Tab-separated table of C-alpha atoms in Angstrom:
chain	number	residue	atom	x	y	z
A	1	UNK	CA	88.594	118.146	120.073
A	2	UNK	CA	91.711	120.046	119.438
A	3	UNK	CA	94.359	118.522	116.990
A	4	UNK	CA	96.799	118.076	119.623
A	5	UNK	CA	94.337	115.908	121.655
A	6	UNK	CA	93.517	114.309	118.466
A	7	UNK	CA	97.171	113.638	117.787
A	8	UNK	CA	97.881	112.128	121.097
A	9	UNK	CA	94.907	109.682	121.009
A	10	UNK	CA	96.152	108.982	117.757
A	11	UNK	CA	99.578	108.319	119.103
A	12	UNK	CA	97.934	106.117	122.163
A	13	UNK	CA	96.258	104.306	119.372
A	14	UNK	CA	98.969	103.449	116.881
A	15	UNK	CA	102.265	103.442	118.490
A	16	UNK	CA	102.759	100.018	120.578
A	17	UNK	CA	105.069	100.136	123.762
A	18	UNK	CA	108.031	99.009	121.321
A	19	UNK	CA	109.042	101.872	119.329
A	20	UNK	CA	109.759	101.388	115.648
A	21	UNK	CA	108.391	100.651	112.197
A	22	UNK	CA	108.172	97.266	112.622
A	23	UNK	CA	106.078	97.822	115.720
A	24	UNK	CA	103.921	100.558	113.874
A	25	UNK	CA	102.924	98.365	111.309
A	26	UNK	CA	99.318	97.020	112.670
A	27	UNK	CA	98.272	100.479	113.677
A	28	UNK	CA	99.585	101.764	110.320
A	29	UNK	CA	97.163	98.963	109.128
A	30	UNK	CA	94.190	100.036	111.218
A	31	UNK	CA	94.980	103.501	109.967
A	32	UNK	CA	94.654	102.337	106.359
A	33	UNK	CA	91.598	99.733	106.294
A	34	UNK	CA	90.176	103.239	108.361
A	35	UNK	CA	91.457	105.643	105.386
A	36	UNK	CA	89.235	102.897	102.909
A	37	UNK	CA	86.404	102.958	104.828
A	38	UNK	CA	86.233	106.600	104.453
A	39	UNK	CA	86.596	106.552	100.580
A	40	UNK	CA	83.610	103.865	100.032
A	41	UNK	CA	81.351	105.347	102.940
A	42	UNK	CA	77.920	105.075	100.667
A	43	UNK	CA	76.702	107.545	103.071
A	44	UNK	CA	78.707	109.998	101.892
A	45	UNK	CA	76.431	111.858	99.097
A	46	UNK	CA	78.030	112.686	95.930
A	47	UNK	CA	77.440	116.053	96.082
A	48	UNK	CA	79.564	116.423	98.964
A	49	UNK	CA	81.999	113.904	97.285
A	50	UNK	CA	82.298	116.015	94.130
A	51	UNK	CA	82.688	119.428	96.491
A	52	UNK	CA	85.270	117.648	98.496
A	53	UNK	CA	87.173	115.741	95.708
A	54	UNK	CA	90.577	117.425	95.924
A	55	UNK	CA	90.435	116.031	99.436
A	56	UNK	CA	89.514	112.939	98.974
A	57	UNK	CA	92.442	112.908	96.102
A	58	UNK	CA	94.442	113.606	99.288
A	59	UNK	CA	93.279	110.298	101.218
A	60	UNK	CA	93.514	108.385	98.269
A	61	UNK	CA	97.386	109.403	97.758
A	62	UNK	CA	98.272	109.312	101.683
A	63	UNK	CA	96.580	105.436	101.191
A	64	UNK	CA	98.991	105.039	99.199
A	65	UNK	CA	101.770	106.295	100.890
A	66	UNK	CA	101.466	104.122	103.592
A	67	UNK	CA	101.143	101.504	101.459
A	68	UNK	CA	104.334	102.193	99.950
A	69	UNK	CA	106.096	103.119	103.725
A	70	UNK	CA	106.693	106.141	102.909
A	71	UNK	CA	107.619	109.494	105.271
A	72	UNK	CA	107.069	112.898	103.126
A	73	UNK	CA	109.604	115.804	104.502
A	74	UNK	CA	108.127	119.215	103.773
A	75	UNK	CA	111.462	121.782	103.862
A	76	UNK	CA	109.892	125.645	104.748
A	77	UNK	CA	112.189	128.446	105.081
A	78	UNK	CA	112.094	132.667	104.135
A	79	UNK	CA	112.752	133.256	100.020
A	80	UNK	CA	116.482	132.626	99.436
A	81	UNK	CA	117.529	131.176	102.659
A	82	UNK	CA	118.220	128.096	100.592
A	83	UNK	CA	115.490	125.369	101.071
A	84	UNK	CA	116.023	124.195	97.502
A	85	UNK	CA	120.079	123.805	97.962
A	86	UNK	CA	119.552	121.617	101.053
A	87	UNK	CA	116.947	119.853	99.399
A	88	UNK	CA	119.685	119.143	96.582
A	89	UNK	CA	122.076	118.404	99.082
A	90	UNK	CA	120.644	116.056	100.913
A	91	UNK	CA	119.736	114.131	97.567
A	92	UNK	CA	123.171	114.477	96.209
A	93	UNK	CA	122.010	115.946	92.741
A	94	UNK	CA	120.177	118.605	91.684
A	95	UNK	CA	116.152	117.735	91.770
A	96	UNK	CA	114.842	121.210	92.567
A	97	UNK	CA	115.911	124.583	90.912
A	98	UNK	CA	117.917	126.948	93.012
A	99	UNK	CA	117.866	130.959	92.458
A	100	UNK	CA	120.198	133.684	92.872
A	101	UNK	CA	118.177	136.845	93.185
A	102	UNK	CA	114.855	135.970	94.583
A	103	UNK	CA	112.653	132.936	95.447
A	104	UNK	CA	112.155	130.200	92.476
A	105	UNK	CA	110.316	127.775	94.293
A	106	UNK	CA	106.748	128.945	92.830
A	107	UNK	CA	105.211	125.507	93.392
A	108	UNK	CA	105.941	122.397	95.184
A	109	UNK	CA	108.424	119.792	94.321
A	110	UNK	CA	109.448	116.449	95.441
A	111	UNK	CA	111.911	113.673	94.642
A	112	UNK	CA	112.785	110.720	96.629
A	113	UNK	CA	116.070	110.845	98.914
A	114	UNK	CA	118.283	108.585	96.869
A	115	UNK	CA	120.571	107.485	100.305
A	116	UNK	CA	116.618	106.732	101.909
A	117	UNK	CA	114.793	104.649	99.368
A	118	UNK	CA	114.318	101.965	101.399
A	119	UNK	CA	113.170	104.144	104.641
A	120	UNK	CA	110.811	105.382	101.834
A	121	UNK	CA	112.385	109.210	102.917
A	122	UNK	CA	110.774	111.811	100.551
A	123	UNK	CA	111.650	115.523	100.170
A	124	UNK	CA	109.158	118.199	99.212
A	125	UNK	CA	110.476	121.566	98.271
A	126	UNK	CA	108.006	124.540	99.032
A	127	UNK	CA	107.701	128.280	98.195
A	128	UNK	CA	109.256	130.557	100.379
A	129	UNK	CA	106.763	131.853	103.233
A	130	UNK	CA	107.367	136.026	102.062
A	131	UNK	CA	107.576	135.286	98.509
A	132	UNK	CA	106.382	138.700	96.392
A	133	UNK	CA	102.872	136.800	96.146
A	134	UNK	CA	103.067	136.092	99.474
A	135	UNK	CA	99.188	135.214	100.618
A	136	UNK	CA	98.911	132.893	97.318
A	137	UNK	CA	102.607	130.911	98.315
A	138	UNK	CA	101.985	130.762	102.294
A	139	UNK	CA	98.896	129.213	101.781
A	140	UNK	CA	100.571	126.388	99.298
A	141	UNK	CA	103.363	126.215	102.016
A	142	UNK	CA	100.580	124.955	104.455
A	143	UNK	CA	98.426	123.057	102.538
A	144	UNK	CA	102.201	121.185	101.349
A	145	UNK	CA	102.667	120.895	105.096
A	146	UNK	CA	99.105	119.741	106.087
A	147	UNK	CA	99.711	116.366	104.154
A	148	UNK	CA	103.423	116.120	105.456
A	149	UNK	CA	104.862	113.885	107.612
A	150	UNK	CA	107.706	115.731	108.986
A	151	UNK	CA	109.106	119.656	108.618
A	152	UNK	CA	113.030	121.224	108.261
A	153	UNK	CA	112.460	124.751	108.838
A	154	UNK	CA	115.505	126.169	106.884
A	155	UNK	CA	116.698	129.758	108.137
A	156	UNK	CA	120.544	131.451	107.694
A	157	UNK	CA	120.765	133.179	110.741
A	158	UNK	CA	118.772	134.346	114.092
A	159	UNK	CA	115.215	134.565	113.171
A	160	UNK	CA	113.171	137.207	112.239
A	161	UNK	CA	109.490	137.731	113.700
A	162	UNK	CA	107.687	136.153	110.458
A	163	UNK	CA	110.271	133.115	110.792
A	164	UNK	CA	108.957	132.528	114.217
A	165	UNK	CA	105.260	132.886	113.742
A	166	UNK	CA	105.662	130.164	110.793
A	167	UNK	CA	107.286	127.933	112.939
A	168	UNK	CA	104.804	128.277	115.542
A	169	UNK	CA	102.091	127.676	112.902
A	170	UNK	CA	103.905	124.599	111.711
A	171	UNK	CA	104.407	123.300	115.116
A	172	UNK	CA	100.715	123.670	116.158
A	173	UNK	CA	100.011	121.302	113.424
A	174	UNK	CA	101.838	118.777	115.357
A	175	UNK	CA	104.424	117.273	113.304
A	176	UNK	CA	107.747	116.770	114.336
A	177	UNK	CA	109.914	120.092	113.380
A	178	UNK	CA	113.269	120.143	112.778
A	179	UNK	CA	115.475	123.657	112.221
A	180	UNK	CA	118.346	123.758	109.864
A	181	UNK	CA	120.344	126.874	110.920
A	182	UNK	CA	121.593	127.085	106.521
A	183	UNK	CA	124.989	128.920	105.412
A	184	UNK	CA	126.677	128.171	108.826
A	185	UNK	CA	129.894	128.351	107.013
A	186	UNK	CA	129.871	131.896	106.852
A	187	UNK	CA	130.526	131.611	111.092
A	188	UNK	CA	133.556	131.143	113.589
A	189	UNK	CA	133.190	127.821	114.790
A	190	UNK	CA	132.450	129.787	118.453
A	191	UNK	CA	130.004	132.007	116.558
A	192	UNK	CA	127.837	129.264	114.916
A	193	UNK	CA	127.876	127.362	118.621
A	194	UNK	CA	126.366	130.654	120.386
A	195	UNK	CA	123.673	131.163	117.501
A	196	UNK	CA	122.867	127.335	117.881
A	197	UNK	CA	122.772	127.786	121.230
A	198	UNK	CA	120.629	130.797	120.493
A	199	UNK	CA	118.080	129.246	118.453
A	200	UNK	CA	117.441	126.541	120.704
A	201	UNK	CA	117.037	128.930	123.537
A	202	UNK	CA	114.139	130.917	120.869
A	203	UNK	CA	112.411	127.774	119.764
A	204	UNK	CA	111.802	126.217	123.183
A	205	UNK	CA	108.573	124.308	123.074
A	206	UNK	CA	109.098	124.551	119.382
A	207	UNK	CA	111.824	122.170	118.259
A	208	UNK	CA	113.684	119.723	120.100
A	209	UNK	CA	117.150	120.993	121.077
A	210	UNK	CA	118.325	117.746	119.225
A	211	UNK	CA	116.363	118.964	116.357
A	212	UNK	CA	118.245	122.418	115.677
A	213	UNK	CA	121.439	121.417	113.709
A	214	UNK	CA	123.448	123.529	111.701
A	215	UNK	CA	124.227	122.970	107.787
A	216	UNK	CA	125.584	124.220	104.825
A	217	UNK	CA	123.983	123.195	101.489
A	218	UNK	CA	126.349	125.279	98.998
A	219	UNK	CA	128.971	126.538	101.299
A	220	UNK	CA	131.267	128.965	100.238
A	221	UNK	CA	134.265	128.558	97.340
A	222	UNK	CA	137.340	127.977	99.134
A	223	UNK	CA	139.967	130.239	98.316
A	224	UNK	CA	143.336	128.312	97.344
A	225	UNK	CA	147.126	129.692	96.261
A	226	UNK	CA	148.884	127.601	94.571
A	227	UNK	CA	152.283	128.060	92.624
A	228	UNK	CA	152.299	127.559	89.024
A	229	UNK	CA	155.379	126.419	87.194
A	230	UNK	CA	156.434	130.154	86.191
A	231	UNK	CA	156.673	129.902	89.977
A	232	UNK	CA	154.501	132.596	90.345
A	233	UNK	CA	151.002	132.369	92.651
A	234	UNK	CA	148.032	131.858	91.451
A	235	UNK	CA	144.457	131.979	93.230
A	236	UNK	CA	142.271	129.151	92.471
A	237	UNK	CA	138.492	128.772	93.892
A	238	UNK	CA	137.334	125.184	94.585
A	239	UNK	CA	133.903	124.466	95.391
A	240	UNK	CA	133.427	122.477	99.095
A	241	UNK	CA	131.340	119.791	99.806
A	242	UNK	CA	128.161	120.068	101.584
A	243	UNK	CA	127.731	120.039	105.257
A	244	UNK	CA	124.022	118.441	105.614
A	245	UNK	CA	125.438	114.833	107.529
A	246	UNK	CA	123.841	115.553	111.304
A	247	UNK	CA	120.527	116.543	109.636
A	248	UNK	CA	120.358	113.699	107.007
A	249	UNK	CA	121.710	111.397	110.326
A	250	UNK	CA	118.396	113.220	112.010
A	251	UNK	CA	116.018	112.769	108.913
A	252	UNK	CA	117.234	109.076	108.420
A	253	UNK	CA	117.013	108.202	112.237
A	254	UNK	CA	113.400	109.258	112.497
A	255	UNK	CA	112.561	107.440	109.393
A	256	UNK	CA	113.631	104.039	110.979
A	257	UNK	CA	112.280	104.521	114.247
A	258	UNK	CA	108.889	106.035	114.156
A	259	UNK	CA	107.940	106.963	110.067
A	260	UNK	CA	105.379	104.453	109.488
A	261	UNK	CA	103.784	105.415	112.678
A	262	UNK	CA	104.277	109.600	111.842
A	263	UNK	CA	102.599	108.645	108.472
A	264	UNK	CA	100.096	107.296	110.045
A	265	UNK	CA	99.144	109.524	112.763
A	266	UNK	CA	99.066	112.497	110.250
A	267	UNK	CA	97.081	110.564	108.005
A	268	UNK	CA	94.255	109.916	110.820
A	269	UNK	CA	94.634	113.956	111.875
A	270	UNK	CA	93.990	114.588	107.849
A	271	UNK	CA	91.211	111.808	107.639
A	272	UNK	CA	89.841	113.031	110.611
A	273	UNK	CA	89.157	117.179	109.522
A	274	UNK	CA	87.808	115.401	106.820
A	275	UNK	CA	85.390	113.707	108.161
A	276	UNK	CA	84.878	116.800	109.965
A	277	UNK	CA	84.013	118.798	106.964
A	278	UNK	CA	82.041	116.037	105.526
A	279	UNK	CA	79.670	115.996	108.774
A	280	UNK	CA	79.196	119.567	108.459
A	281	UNK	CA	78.347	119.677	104.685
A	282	UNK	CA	75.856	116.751	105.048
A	283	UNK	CA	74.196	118.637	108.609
A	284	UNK	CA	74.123	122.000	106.363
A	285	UNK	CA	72.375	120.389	103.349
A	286	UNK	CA	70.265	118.621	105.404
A	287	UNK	CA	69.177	121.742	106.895
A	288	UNK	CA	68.998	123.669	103.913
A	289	UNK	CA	66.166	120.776	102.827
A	290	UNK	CA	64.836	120.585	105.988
A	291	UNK	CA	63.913	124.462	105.549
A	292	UNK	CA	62.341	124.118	102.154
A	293	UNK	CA	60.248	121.642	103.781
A	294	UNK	CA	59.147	122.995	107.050
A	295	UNK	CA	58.489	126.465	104.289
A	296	UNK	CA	56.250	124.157	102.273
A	297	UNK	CA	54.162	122.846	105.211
A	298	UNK	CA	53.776	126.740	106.064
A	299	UNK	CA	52.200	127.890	102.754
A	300	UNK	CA	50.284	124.922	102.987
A	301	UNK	CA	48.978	125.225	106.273
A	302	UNK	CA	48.771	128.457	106.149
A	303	UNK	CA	46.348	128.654	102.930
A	304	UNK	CA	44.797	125.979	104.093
A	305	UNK	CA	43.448	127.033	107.642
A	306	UNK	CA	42.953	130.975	106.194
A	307	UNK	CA	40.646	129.249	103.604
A	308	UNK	CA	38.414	126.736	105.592
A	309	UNK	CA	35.167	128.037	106.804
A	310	UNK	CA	34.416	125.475	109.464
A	311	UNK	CA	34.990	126.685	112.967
A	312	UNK	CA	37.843	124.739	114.421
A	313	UNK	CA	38.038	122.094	111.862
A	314	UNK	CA	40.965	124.176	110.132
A	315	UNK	CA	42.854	123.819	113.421
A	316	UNK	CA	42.196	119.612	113.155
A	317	UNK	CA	43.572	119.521	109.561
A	318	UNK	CA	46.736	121.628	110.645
A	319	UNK	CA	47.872	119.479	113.068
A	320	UNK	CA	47.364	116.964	110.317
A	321	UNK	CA	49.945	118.444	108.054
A	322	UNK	CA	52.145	119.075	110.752
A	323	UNK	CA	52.087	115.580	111.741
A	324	UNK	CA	53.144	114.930	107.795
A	325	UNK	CA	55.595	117.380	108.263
A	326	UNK	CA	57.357	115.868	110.645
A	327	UNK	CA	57.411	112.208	109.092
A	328	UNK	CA	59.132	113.840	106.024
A	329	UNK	CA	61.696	115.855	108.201
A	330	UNK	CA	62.690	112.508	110.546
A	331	UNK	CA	63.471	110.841	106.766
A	332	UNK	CA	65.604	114.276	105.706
A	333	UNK	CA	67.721	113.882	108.527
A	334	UNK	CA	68.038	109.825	108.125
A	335	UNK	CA	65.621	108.952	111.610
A	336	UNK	CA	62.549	107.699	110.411
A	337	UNK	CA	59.305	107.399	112.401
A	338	UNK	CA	56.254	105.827	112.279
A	339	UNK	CA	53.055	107.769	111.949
A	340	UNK	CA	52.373	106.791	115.585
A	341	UNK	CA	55.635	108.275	116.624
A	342	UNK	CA	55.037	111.575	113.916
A	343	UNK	CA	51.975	112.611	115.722
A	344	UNK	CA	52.805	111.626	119.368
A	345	UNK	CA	55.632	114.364	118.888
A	346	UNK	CA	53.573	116.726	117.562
A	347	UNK	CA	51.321	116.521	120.528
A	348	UNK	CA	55.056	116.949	122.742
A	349	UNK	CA	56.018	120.159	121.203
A	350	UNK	CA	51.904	121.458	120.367
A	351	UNK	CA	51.743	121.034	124.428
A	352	UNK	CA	54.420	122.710	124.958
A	353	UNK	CA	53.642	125.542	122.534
A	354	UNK	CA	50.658	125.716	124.131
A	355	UNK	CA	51.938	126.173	127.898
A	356	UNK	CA	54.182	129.176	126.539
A	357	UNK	CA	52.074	131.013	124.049
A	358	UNK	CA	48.615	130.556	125.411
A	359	UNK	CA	47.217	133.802	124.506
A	360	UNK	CA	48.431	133.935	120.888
A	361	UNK	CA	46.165	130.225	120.546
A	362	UNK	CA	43.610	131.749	121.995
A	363	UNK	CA	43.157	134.349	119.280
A	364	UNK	CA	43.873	131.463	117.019
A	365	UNK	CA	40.739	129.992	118.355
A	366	UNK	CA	38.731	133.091	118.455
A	367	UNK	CA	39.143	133.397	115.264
A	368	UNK	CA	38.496	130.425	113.858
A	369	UNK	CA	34.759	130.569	115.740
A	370	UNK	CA	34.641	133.780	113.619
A	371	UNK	CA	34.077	132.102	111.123
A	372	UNK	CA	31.333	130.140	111.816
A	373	UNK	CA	29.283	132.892	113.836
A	374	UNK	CA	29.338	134.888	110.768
A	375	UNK	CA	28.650	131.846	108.125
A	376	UNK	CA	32.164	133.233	106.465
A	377	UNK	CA	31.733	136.416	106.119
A	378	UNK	CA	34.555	137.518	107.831
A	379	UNK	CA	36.738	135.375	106.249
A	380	UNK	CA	38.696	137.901	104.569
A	381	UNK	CA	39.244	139.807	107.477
A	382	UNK	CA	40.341	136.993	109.929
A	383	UNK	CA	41.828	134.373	107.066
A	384	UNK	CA	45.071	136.152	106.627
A	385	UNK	CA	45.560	136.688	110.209
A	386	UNK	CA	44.988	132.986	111.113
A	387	UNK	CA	46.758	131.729	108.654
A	388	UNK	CA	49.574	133.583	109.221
A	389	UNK	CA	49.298	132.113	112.787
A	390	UNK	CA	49.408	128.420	111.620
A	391	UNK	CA	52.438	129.146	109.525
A	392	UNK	CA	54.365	130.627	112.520
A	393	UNK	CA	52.951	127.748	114.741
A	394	UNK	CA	54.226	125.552	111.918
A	395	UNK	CA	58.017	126.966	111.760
A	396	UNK	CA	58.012	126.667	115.516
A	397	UNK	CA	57.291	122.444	115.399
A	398	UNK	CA	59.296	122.344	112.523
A	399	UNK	CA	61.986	123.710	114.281
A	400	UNK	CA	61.668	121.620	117.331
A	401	UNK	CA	61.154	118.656	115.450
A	402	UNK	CA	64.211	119.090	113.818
A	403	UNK	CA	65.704	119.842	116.891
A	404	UNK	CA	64.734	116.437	118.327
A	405	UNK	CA	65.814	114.456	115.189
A	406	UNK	CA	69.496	116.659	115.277
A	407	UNK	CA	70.276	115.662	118.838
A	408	UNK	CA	69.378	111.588	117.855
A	409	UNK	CA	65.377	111.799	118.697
A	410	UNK	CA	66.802	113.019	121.962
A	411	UNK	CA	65.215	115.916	123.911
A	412	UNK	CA	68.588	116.373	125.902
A	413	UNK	CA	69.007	116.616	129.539
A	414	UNK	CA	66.784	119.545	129.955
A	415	UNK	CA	63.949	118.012	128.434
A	416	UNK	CA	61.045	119.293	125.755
A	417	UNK	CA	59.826	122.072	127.710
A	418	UNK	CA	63.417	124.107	127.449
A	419	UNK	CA	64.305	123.290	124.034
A	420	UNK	CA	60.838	124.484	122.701
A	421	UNK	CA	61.383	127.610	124.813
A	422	UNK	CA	64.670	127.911	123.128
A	423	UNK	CA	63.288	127.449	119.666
A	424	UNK	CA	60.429	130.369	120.470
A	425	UNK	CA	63.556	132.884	121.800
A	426	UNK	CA	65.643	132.046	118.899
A	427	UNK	CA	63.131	133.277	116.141
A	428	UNK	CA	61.686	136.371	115.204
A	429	UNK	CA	57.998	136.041	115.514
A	430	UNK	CA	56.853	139.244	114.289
A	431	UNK	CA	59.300	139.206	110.886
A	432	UNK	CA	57.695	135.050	110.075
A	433	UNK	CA	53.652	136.451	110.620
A	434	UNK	CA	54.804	139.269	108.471
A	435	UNK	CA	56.313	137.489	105.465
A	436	UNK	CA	53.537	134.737	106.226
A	437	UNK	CA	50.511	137.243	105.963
A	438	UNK	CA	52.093	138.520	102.923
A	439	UNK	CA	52.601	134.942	101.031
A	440	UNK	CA	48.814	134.222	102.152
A	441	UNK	CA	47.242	137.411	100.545
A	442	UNK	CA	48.919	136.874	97.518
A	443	UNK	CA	47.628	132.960	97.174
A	444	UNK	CA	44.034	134.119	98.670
A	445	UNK	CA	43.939	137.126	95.755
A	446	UNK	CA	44.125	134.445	93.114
């Protein structure tokens, strides 16, 4: 499922037919008792959980968040096109430090909007996305955005080609995005209404036309004459407020009407991926186990059918051990069956293996009579071969087996006799009887 289907559900899920906080409270709720039931799932290993902690940190502090009601604002924007200054002026003081030359924002920052406290409004200043470092800092910028609520995409004029392709990237991750054309003081008033108009026109799709306002966090000193009492002129600079009301108007609207419910929805999209990754860890150990096992039954059954001298009794106690096999593989991947059910698969797949690889069994058998008709002498000739034939015969119910536990003891639609034909295309037959004659010889030369 994409993350745009994923938000929407979300969205379906949380948001009631009201709109507001208030009315985004239960989902918010549901969204949290959900966020706790992914820290203390016991099924979680804690392998996984120690691999994964830095995101689970991550659930832990968005808990929290909602806890507290609060809406994190991630500000993005290129090096020096003054994220930091509208951060400041938004807050009305100076919480993040502002550069002249190039980008100082090496890490990111955040400090509560004082005007917002009770909306719970928090800014989060970010590296600039083509700082010198630039791989190192984009990636930061994302991750910062990934466990955002909201985005101000900060720019100082029409944008440039990286510009766009970050926005793009931010708005695929689905929250709201808002564009804060900076330094607008530095236009006609007709000038900064065309570029507006402009931007909007770009970022169609993007950002909400609503959503593109223009600001200016440090606008320029304005210039002032004034006669002194030698009654001569004198030029005096004088520094002018900032120019960031529509956008903290913006910020502060959403916040009432919908933050709870943004928090929330980005906090299932987060909780979601993962439980995503988690999934995926726990299927790839569980395979990595489920291959040392299915490996062990091989040089077991292997040795053990090369070794026996009694015609067709070796073939008896391999289906044995594959039965055993199987029994430990359906408790590896958390399905466990009975004996009963262990060897009445076996016989599924064996039948199977049998209808599509007649011939091969066939010198399996011949061989094994080999034995016999020559009271053993011929062991050493035909042991390695047949062995090497139960260990391949062995990977292939292995596989299938695991196949069959993976889907939820389920052949799927198609049924046994396709998925063990898939399993038999899939691997390389000649490579597994070559490695397998190889492990044998060595074991049968001790």
């Amino acid at each position: 499922m994409s993350e745009g289907t994923l938000w929407q559900r979300l969205r379906g899920w949380l948001t009631p037919e009201q709109t507001g906080t208030a009315a985004a409270m239960p989902g918010g709720t549901r969204m949290a008792d959900s966020l706790r039931h992914l820290l203390d799932d016991p099924d979680i290993p804690a392998s996984i959980r120690s691999e994964l902690a830095a995101d689970f940190g991550r659930v832990e502090t968005m808990l929290d968040r909602l806890q507290r009601g609060e809406l994190h604002v991630a500000v993005f924007g290129r090096v020096s096109a003054g994220k930091s200054a509208l951060g400041n002026a938004l807050l009305g003081r100076e919480a993040f430090t502002v550069g002249v030359l190039h980008g100082t924002t090496t890490q990111a920052e955040q400090a509560t909007l004082d005007e917002a406290i009770q909306d719970g409004l928090v800014l989060i200043d970010t590296p600039g996305i083509n700082e010198l470092d630039g791989d190192a800092r984009e990636r930061l910028a994302f991750e910062v955005a990934e466990v955002s609520d909201l985005v101000v995409f900060v720019a100082d004029g029409d944008l440039t080609r990286d510009e766009l392709d970050a926005l793009k990237l931010l708005a695929a991750t689905q929250r709201p995005v808002l564009l804060a054309l900076n330094k607008s003081d530095r236009y006609s008033p007709d000038e900064r209404a065309s570029l507006i108009a402009h931007l909007r026109e770009r970022t169609q799709g993007l950002v909400r036309a609503e959503d593109v306002v223009a600001v200016a966090a440090r606008p320029s000193p304005q210039r002032m004459i004034e006669l002194g009492a030698d009654g001569r002129e004198h030029v005096r600079d004088t520094s002018a407020p900032p120019e960031v009301a529509a956008l903290r108007e913006r910020l502060l609207g959403i916040a009432q009407r919908e933050g709870k419910t943004i928090a929330a929805l980005n906090a299932g999209l987060y909780a979601s991926r993962l439980t995503d990754q988690v999934s995926t860890r726990i299927a790839e150990s569980r395979r990595q186990l489920a291959t040392k096992v299915i490996r062990q039954y091989c040089l077991a059954k292997g040795v053990a059918v090369a070794l026996n001298p009694i015609p067709v009794a070796d073939l008896l106690a391999a289906a044995g051990l594959d039965a055993a096999m199987v029994l430990q593989l359906s408790r590896v991947y958390g399905l466990p069956l009975t004996r009963a059910e262990s060897g009445r698969l076996v016989a599924v797949i064996s039948a199977q293996l049998i209808a599509l690889m007649s011939a091969i069994w066939g010198v399996h058998l011949v061989a094994s009579a080999l034995k016999g008709v020559s009271a053993g002498l011929s062991v050493v000739i035909t042991a390695a071969a047949q062995g090497a034939l139960a260990w391949y015969a062995t990977v292939l119910i292995g596989r299938a087996a695991e196949r069959y536990l993976v889907a939820g003891k389920s052949w799927g639609e198609l049924g046994a006799k396709r998925a063990v034909a898939e399993i038999v295309a899939s691997l390389d037959r000649d490579s597994i009887l070559r490695e397998a004659r190889e492990e044998i010889l060595k074991r049968l030369k001790r």
